XYZ file of C-alpha atoms in Angstrom:
604
model
C 90.188 78.499 88.295
C 91.056 75.405 90.348
C 89.090 74.959 93.590
C 90.904 76.063 96.724
C 90.979 74.552 100.187
C 88.563 76.311 102.536
C 90.551 77.148 105.660
C 89.093 79.813 107.941
C 91.669 82.477 108.822
C 92.468 82.711 112.562
C 91.895 86.065 114.276
C 94.727 88.601 114.466
C 95.997 89.022 118.028
C 99.109 90.660 119.434
C 99.880 92.120 122.844
C 101.655 95.123 121.332
C 98.506 96.361 119.611
C 98.025 98.111 116.292
C 100.049 100.759 114.461
C 99.040 102.926 111.497
C 95.326 102.661 112.268
C 94.706 105.939 114.093
C 94.480 104.108 117.423
C 91.823 101.620 116.282
C 92.071 97.862 116.753
C 91.308 95.767 113.676
C 89.618 92.385 113.372
C 89.163 90.126 110.378
C 85.452 90.979 110.543
C 86.375 94.626 109.960
C 88.285 93.531 106.859
C 85.596 91.229 105.450
C 84.989 91.971 101.785
C 88.633 92.938 101.191
C 91.530 90.781 100.011
C 93.904 90.652 102.984
C 97.613 89.898 102.679
C 99.332 89.185 105.991
C 103.041 89.949 105.915
C 104.829 88.185 108.783
C 108.052 90.163 109.188
C 110.656 91.344 111.640
C 112.715 94.460 111.131
C 116.165 92.854 111.520
C 115.541 90.642 108.479
C 116.816 91.981 105.154
C 114.624 89.518 103.250
C 111.613 91.012 105.051
C 112.723 94.470 103.920
C 112.963 93.177 100.348
C 109.362 91.953 100.578
C 108.203 95.338 101.897
C 109.630 96.848 98.718
C 108.093 94.127 96.534
C 104.657 94.855 97.999
C 104.703 98.627 97.416
C 103.502 98.491 93.789
C 100.804 95.907 94.540
C 99.644 97.963 97.512
C 99.266 101.100 95.408
C 97.686 99.421 92.375
C 94.990 97.571 94.377
C 94.515 100.092 97.171
C 90.681 99.899 96.951
C 90.463 96.083 97.172
C 93.593 94.880 99.012
C 94.578 95.490 102.627
C 98.115 94.517 103.565
C 98.592 93.883 107.270
C 102.100 93.599 108.645
C 102.329 91.145 111.536
C 105.551 92.050 113.317
C 106.978 88.829 114.761
C 110.310 89.443 116.559
C 113.469 87.363 116.479
C 115.643 89.455 118.823
C 114.670 90.660 122.305
C 115.012 94.279 121.167
C 112.467 93.695 118.414
C 109.858 92.830 121.034
C 110.028 96.399 122.399
C 106.990 98.318 121.205
C 108.852 101.582 120.584
C 111.383 99.733 118.452
C 108.527 98.479 116.259
C 107.083 102.007 116.058
C 110.505 103.255 114.939
C 110.894 100.485 112.357
C 107.482 101.168 110.819
C 108.504 104.779 110.222
C 112.104 103.947 109.274
C 111.060 101.587 106.471
C 108.040 103.642 105.339
C 105.478 100.940 106.060
C 102.231 102.436 104.752
C 99.738 99.847 105.969
C 98.407 98.641 109.332
C 100.874 96.719 111.496
C 100.040 94.353 114.345
C 102.774 94.250 117.006
C 102.882 90.574 118.073
C 105.823 90.320 120.515
C 104.772 86.886 121.810
C 104.314 85.396 118.307
C 100.666 84.613 119.046
C 99.404 85.178 115.484
C 102.584 83.632 114.067
C 101.701 80.408 115.930
C 98.025 80.541 114.909
C 99.044 80.577 111.246
C 101.807 77.944 111.750
C 104.428 80.274 110.257
C 107.971 78.872 110.166
C 110.087 81.616 108.628
C 110.589 85.331 108.051
C 109.180 86.591 105.743
C 105.924 84.710 105.115
C 102.889 86.036 103.225
C 99.388 84.669 103.778
C 96.474 85.606 101.490
C 92.921 85.735 102.904
C 89.982 86.041 100.528
C 87.058 88.486 101.022
C 85.041 85.783 102.806
C 87.741 85.248 105.424
C 89.405 82.066 104.148
C 93.130 81.411 103.731
C 93.799 80.726 100.055
C 97.591 80.882 99.692
C 100.853 81.065 101.581
C 104.244 82.200 100.283
C 107.561 82.115 102.127
C 110.573 84.184 101.178
C 111.057 86.603 98.305
C 110.056 86.861 94.672
C 106.285 86.350 94.948
C 105.066 89.753 93.748
C 104.011 88.450 90.325
C 102.218 85.450 91.833
C 100.363 87.726 94.259
C 99.389 90.084 91.439
C 97.904 87.142 89.510
C 96.066 85.783 92.540
C 94.678 89.198 93.506
C 93.306 89.639 89.981
C 91.583 86.251 90.191
C 90.109 86.984 93.608
C 88.858 90.400 92.489
C 87.044 88.864 89.516
C 85.666 85.910 91.491
C 84.322 87.920 94.410
C 83.063 90.808 92.314
C 80.925 88.245 90.476
C 79.730 86.760 93.794
C 79.012 90.162 95.291
C 81.417 89.543 98.172
C 84.057 92.111 97.179
C 83.976 95.449 98.997
C 85.855 98.395 97.500
C 86.884 101.621 99.214
C 89.481 103.239 101.387
C 91.525 100.982 103.640
C 92.150 101.297 107.389
C 95.650 102.834 107.067
C 96.104 106.098 108.993
C 99.552 107.716 108.663
C 101.239 108.900 111.869
C 102.055 112.546 112.409
C 105.537 113.455 111.069
C 108.182 114.495 113.599
C 110.524 117.381 112.642
C 114.231 116.569 113.117
C 117.329 117.450 111.075
C 118.093 113.739 110.542
C 115.639 110.842 110.392
C 117.034 107.383 111.177
C 120.563 108.110 109.931
C 122.559 105.030 108.963
C 126.286 105.745 108.693
C 128.678 108.710 108.939
C 131.978 109.652 107.325
C 134.441 112.399 108.370
C 135.326 114.554 105.353
C 138.826 116.040 104.952
C 137.595 119.545 105.769
C 136.397 118.524 109.258
C 132.702 118.132 108.462
C 130.665 114.923 108.576
C 128.747 113.282 105.740
C 125.757 111.303 107.021
C 123.380 108.970 105.218
C 119.932 110.295 106.167
C 118.381 106.962 105.349
C 114.640 107.432 105.791
C 114.723 110.779 103.955
C 116.670 109.230 101.034
C 119.407 111.852 101.259
C 122.976 112.493 102.271
C 123.514 115.357 104.715
C 126.745 117.224 105.354
C 126.964 118.421 108.952
C 129.394 120.982 110.354
C 132.183 119.959 112.734
C 129.735 120.242 115.652
C 127.828 117.260 114.232
C 124.555 119.174 114.355
C 124.442 122.150 111.978
C 123.397 121.314 108.420
C 125.832 122.536 105.752
C 124.026 121.013 102.765
C 121.666 118.250 101.700
C 122.404 115.967 98.776
C 119.420 114.373 97.075
C 115.869 115.382 96.238
C 114.528 113.640 99.334
C 112.336 111.049 97.617
C 112.930 107.488 96.449
C 114.547 107.056 93.063
C 117.686 106.191 91.133
C 118.662 109.413 89.390
C 122.129 110.847 88.869
C 122.937 114.531 88.561
C 123.352 117.537 90.814
C 122.868 117.365 94.549
C 119.412 118.903 94.190
C 118.262 116.527 91.448
C 119.850 113.191 92.411
C 117.730 110.564 94.121
C 118.603 107.705 96.467
C 116.595 104.971 98.178
C 117.522 104.369 101.831
C 121.286 104.968 101.486
C 123.557 103.513 104.175
C 127.340 103.043 104.057
C 129.887 105.703 103.031
C 133.586 105.426 102.202
C 136.251 107.722 100.803
C 137.758 106.585 97.514
C 141.404 107.297 96.616
C 140.339 110.104 94.251
C 138.608 112.005 97.075
C 135.053 111.141 96.067
C 132.674 109.205 98.295
C 131.216 105.773 97.569
C 127.630 105.369 98.806
C 125.868 102.062 99.477
C 122.445 102.903 98.002
C 120.753 100.003 99.722
C 117.204 99.742 98.384
C 118.321 100.754 94.888
C 120.713 97.758 94.963
C 123.386 100.127 93.671
C 126.717 101.714 94.473
C 126.747 105.473 93.935
C 129.473 108.115 93.952
C 129.197 111.595 95.450
C 131.802 114.223 94.591
C 132.017 116.797 97.433
C 133.917 119.211 95.139
C 131.200 119.422 92.470
C 128.112 118.125 94.272
C 127.520 115.610 91.455
C 126.086 112.118 92.057
C 126.791 109.273 89.625
C 126.240 105.505 89.643
C 129.295 103.271 89.999
C 127.752 99.792 90.114
C 124.443 97.984 89.951
C 121.488 98.042 87.595
C 118.779 98.981 90.069
C 117.586 95.362 90.013
C 118.025 92.923 92.881
C 120.490 90.042 92.416
C 118.915 86.562 92.301
C 120.445 83.095 92.308
C 121.860 82.344 88.878
C 122.689 85.982 88.081
C 126.303 86.915 87.247
C 128.603 87.381 90.230
C 131.220 89.415 88.397
C 131.568 91.668 85.393
C 131.243 95.296 84.314
C 130.005 97.147 87.369
C 127.024 98.846 85.702
C 125.821 95.544 84.186
C 125.800 93.313 87.289
C 122.865 93.220 89.739
C 123.561 93.823 93.449
C 121.480 93.027 96.546
C 121.039 95.466 99.428
C 124.599 96.788 99.789
C 124.751 98.019 103.402
C 128.294 99.302 103.971
C 131.529 99.965 102.070
C 135.223 100.205 103.018
C 138.523 100.532 101.136
C 140.757 97.502 101.823
C 143.535 95.711 99.931
C 143.314 98.008 96.916
C 139.594 97.505 96.381
C 136.302 98.871 97.658
C 134.667 96.095 99.672
C 130.878 95.949 99.846
C 128.840 94.350 102.633
C 126.173 92.734 100.451
C 123.611 92.153 103.195
C 120.905 90.915 100.828
C 122.833 87.802 99.779
C 125.073 87.268 102.832
C 128.287 87.988 100.953
C 131.135 90.473 100.551
C 131.767 91.842 97.064
C 134.502 94.117 95.733
C 134.529 97.007 93.303
C 137.647 97.815 91.278
C 137.459 101.488 90.247
C 140.299 101.199 87.718
C 138.773 98.249 85.844
C 135.183 99.328 86.512
C 134.192 95.813 87.616
C 132.530 94.095 90.580
C 132.810 90.530 91.815
C 131.741 88.335 94.713
C 134.768 88.039 97.026
C 133.567 86.110 100.086
C 130.525 84.080 101.080
C 128.417 81.406 99.391
C 124.991 83.163 99.791
C 124.117 80.593 102.484
C 123.121 82.271 105.757
C 125.054 81.315 108.855
C 128.437 81.461 110.559
C 131.124 79.376 108.833
C 134.785 80.396 108.711
C 137.482 79.341 106.264
C 138.582 80.301 102.759
C 136.651 83.386 101.631
C 134.783 81.581 98.857
C 133.531 78.921 101.324
C 132.554 81.157 104.268
C 128.980 81.843 105.372
C 127.753 85.243 106.535
C 124.389 86.490 107.796
C 123.558 90.037 106.695
C 126.990 91.661 106.942
C 126.114 95.299 107.717
C 129.241 97.108 108.896
C 132.835 97.268 107.610
C 136.073 98.849 108.889
C 139.549 98.387 107.443
C 142.898 98.281 109.192
C 146.243 97.540 107.546
C 145.873 93.765 107.659
C 142.198 93.090 108.393
C 138.741 94.006 107.175
C 136.450 93.913 110.216
C 132.800 92.941 109.695
C 129.686 93.443 111.813
C 127.750 90.295 110.839
C 124.366 91.316 112.160
C 122.140 88.218 112.076
C 124.762 86.040 113.777
C 125.427 88.821 116.323
C 129.086 88.418 115.436
C 132.298 90.355 114.884
C 134.263 88.779 112.051
C 137.175 89.698 109.836
C 138.825 89.015 106.494
C 142.602 88.651 106.278
C 145.069 87.568 103.630
C 145.694 83.828 103.395
C 148.396 82.923 100.878
C 147.239 84.159 97.486
C 143.672 84.653 98.670
C 141.648 85.678 101.696
C 140.205 83.844 104.702
C 137.318 84.657 107.025
C 137.640 84.357 110.824
C 135.280 84.993 113.734
C 136.361 87.044 116.760
C 133.029 87.165 118.651
C 129.815 85.220 118.056
C 128.578 81.659 117.711
C 125.707 81.604 115.214
C 122.204 82.616 114.239
C 120.424 81.813 117.498
C 122.619 83.024 120.388
C 122.814 86.676 121.380
C 122.859 88.915 124.447
C 125.045 91.406 126.297
C 127.971 89.681 127.957
C 131.541 90.939 128.303
C 134.723 89.002 128.966
C 136.631 86.447 126.928
C 135.607 86.645 123.269
C 134.687 82.959 123.028
C 131.817 83.469 125.497
C 130.993 87.162 124.930
C 127.647 88.067 123.349
C 126.396 90.872 121.077
C 122.884 91.593 119.776
C 122.540 92.402 116.053
C 125.474 94.812 115.598
C 125.355 97.040 112.515
C 128.664 98.900 112.685
C 132.357 98.486 113.455
C 135.099 101.117 113.848
C 138.891 100.710 113.954
C 140.399 102.395 117.031
C 143.911 103.912 117.296
C 145.231 101.223 119.667
C 144.466 98.353 117.277
C 141.193 97.372 118.922
C 137.763 97.850 117.351
C 134.565 99.489 118.565
C 131.326 97.656 117.775
C 128.022 99.478 117.348
C 126.010 96.870 119.241
C 122.730 98.062 117.832
C 120.050 96.066 119.630
C 121.879 96.331 122.964
C 121.936 100.152 122.592
C 125.636 100.017 123.404
C 129.124 100.676 122.113
C 131.348 97.638 122.722
C 135.095 97.058 122.270
C 137.056 94.008 121.166
C 140.807 93.918 121.803
C 142.620 91.410 119.551
C 145.684 91.565 121.793
C 143.852 90.210 124.851
C 140.817 88.539 123.250
C 138.564 90.486 125.627
C 135.220 92.184 124.959
C 134.146 95.178 127.066
C 131.445 97.831 127.035
C 132.445 101.426 126.270
C 129.055 103.131 126.542
C 125.395 102.335 127.109
C 122.137 104.279 126.826
C 122.608 104.822 123.105
C 119.536 104.266 120.918
C 120.148 101.771 118.108
C 123.709 102.870 117.290
C 124.379 101.887 113.669
C 127.904 103.201 113.101
C 130.667 105.349 114.578
C 133.666 107.384 113.397
C 136.702 108.973 115.057
C 137.055 112.749 115.322
C 139.763 114.635 117.266
C 140.315 111.815 119.720
C 136.603 111.325 120.345
C 134.229 108.776 118.876
C 131.100 110.076 117.158
C 128.247 107.570 117.243
C 125.315 107.469 114.831
C 122.342 107.103 117.193
C 119.917 106.032 114.528
C 116.742 105.873 116.618
C 117.538 109.212 118.299
C 118.107 110.798 114.873
C 121.454 112.348 115.752
C 125.218 112.055 116.040
C 126.507 111.735 119.612
C 130.110 112.595 120.529
C 131.723 110.510 123.280
C 135.101 110.566 124.955
C 136.827 107.230 124.502
C 136.837 105.965 128.106
C 139.985 104.531 129.581
C 137.986 101.969 131.492
C 135.072 99.930 130.291
C 131.547 100.287 131.634
C 130.323 97.417 133.801
C 126.991 95.828 132.818
C 125.017 92.856 134.080
C 125.535 89.980 131.667
C 122.497 88.592 129.848
C 122.229 85.815 127.289
C 119.358 84.918 124.978
C 118.404 82.389 122.350
C 115.902 82.987 119.574
C 112.558 81.855 120.973
C 110.557 79.814 118.503
C 108.546 76.713 119.304
C 110.386 73.542 118.312
C 108.777 71.105 115.884
C 108.496 67.581 117.277
C 109.846 65.007 114.819
C 110.268 61.272 115.157
C 113.703 59.608 115.270
C 114.977 57.825 112.202
C 113.854 58.983 108.754
C 112.168 62.324 108.169
C 110.493 63.265 104.882
C 111.252 66.884 103.978
C 108.829 68.415 101.461
C 109.240 71.960 100.187
C 105.815 72.814 98.769
C 105.905 74.886 95.596
C 102.951 75.463 93.297
C 103.698 77.667 90.292
C 101.275 80.598 89.972
C 98.421 80.142 87.529
C 99.618 80.694 83.979
C 103.199 79.710 84.855
C 105.223 76.518 84.980
C 108.638 75.489 86.257
C 111.326 76.674 83.871
C 113.151 73.513 82.766
C 114.466 74.761 79.408
C 118.052 74.826 80.626
C 117.970 72.073 83.219
C 116.438 71.816 86.718
C 114.669 74.964 87.886
C 114.659 74.117 91.587
C 117.377 73.915 94.215
C 117.407 72.559 97.765
C 120.229 72.900 100.283
C 120.023 71.236 103.711
C 122.333 71.452 106.712
C 121.942 71.316 110.498
C 123.096 72.704 113.818
C 124.825 70.831 115.293
C 126.179 69.176 112.135
C 125.931 65.798 113.880
C 122.119 66.058 113.888
C 121.898 64.601 110.380
C 123.328 61.182 109.580
C 122.163 61.437 105.965
C 120.503 64.013 103.727
C 122.603 67.159 104.063
C 123.974 68.981 101.030
C 122.651 70.422 97.776
C 120.286 68.911 95.215
C 117.642 69.828 92.644
C 114.572 68.028 94.029
C 112.318 69.901 96.477
C 111.832 66.807 98.617
C 114.347 64.647 100.423
C 114.660 61.826 102.921
C 116.636 62.956 105.970
C 118.082 60.460 108.446
C 118.505 61.725 111.998
C 121.529 60.555 113.916
C 120.922 58.205 116.834
C 121.147 59.746 120.272
C 120.335 63.304 119.149
C 117.482 65.020 120.994
C 117.293 68.510 119.474
C 118.827 70.898 116.971
C 118.044 73.152 114.033
C 117.457 72.148 110.413
C 118.643 74.772 107.924
C 116.777 74.542 104.612
C 117.313 76.810 101.607
C 115.013 76.417 98.585
C 114.727 78.139 95.219
C 112.295 77.670 92.318
C 112.083 79.509 88.996
C 108.762 79.672 87.126
C 108.030 81.198 83.721
C 104.913 82.225 81.819
C 103.359 79.143 80.219
C 102.946 80.463 76.685
C 104.388 78.205 73.951
C 104.163 81.026 71.400
C 106.465 83.293 73.425
C 110.139 82.568 72.760
C 111.238 84.731 75.708
C 108.648 84.261 78.484
C 108.879 86.326 81.668
C 110.397 84.326 84.507
C 110.282 84.768 88.272
C 112.537 83.419 91.026
C 111.096 82.391 94.409
C 113.485 81.661 97.273
C 113.529 81.249 101.032
C 115.763 80.076 103.891
C 114.298 78.331 106.930
C 115.888 77.627 110.299
C 113.562 75.077 111.907
C 114.201 74.200 115.574
C 113.368 70.527 116.062
C 112.898 68.253 119.062
C 113.185 64.499 118.534
C 110.439 62.507 120.274
C 108.995 59.048 119.658
C 105.539 60.440 118.824
C 106.876 63.246 116.601
C 106.050 63.834 112.932
C 107.718 61.866 110.167
C 107.097 64.548 107.552
C 108.208 68.187 107.611
C 106.371 70.367 105.063
C 107.755 73.844 104.321
C 105.603 76.016 102.061
C 107.549 78.066 99.521
C 104.398 78.933 97.537
C 100.857 77.602 97.523
C 99.118 75.415 100.088
C 100.259 72.120 101.599
C 97.706 69.604 100.369
């Protein structure tokens, strides 16, 4: 095994304290003798949720030698609230210790630049690897095996139970519900996300009529008692009276028939979509990625594909799916549907001429409308990835904070489930004004109309809440925020960008069919870069900064595919690694002339 750099791991500190440890604080000394994997995450980030799922098998297989520690590092103001972190740890079934680091203290100590980032610490307390983004489970499995063998031989490996202590369960009828749907008979169907079920509630929104699903993770069709889901979210009625279900963590689209109680799979393979996979074809043969909501619009079922920042469509007559809007790049760019950028679209609502979208990571309200023979994407509220808050008034200056739901109202306006502001907001296309309808909701994630009222899914209060639609808006004090991350000082002129990627041991870059790497660079504002933006296949590039610019954000998206290095195997197993970075930069004369971003490995 090649020698590794010996870098002592900094201590783990965070003002929010520790979760899932039975009230005990942990130090790296407490964990000496174990292989420690730090998972820097934040609960708004769908890529972070993907990594949580990737780590589950590794965590179970190496439970006596590996300790995974989640380091919660917030992007949004709401994510810095301790109770919100407590809720997220339960919501996403995080079964390892979590350090709540609202001030990004440990993030800074480890020089992390992006969500998610994984850092591996060996049993002697040294950092031996860093991985940014998704797709590293196989590399981690290989590295863990090497470290187990190496430190068992040295006598520095300590086996045994880890420090995880599960919290006490709380009895409620719903647990972190995601979305709701009124059924024709007057009842409500709710996605009971954390319990991996659908629940039909009576017209009062409280009494349970029936539960659909066995209540444990899985991808099984069949009767309501036998079927299994994995964190289902969005629900929509199909023309035949059945219900389409966005089965988020299964990367699948399911169908529930209220008449028979049967659950079947409409689309998806159960595997997550990766760059290079088909973007259209027979629905059961095409991979999907974290479908979050669904809505019937323009003769198709539209899917908010949060995991790849796109909208897809499902055609029930042809039995096919296809990407309909978005490039997979994360951001806020309007225009023809195939050129638009989204950022975790998470809520959909259709009117006659528009499909409204809650675009969560840009804190934006957007919509799709017909444009000639195709579709175009427009933005009603929101400016981009880094600006958010709670401000009413003219749409061009109004602010939201990570909305997850949108609802069409009878007067042509739309209600926005402004999740991280704990509010229900309203946008009126006729006046271009944004107002606040209700506050003191707890992480509202969707809403539906019922008998002239609006029924809100209060996800973090585990209930549906019925509200009268007010004639006048609620007045709130305006607040505005920007994502707080320390800027990187870079020198004016030419900047060397290096994306560091080291294939895991026993693998090599897959060049059988051409380049196996991809690099896409852009900036905010676009004028920041004089040269160097755009797509290419090399993981390094010379960027030229425009004269007169003093600050901005570099957006870097990288992908690398590695395969098992075995000449005798005609069909080696291959693995895709990918990550997006948004790097705030400040241009100063004494700044750095090289910007290294670690995709996998260590920066030499």
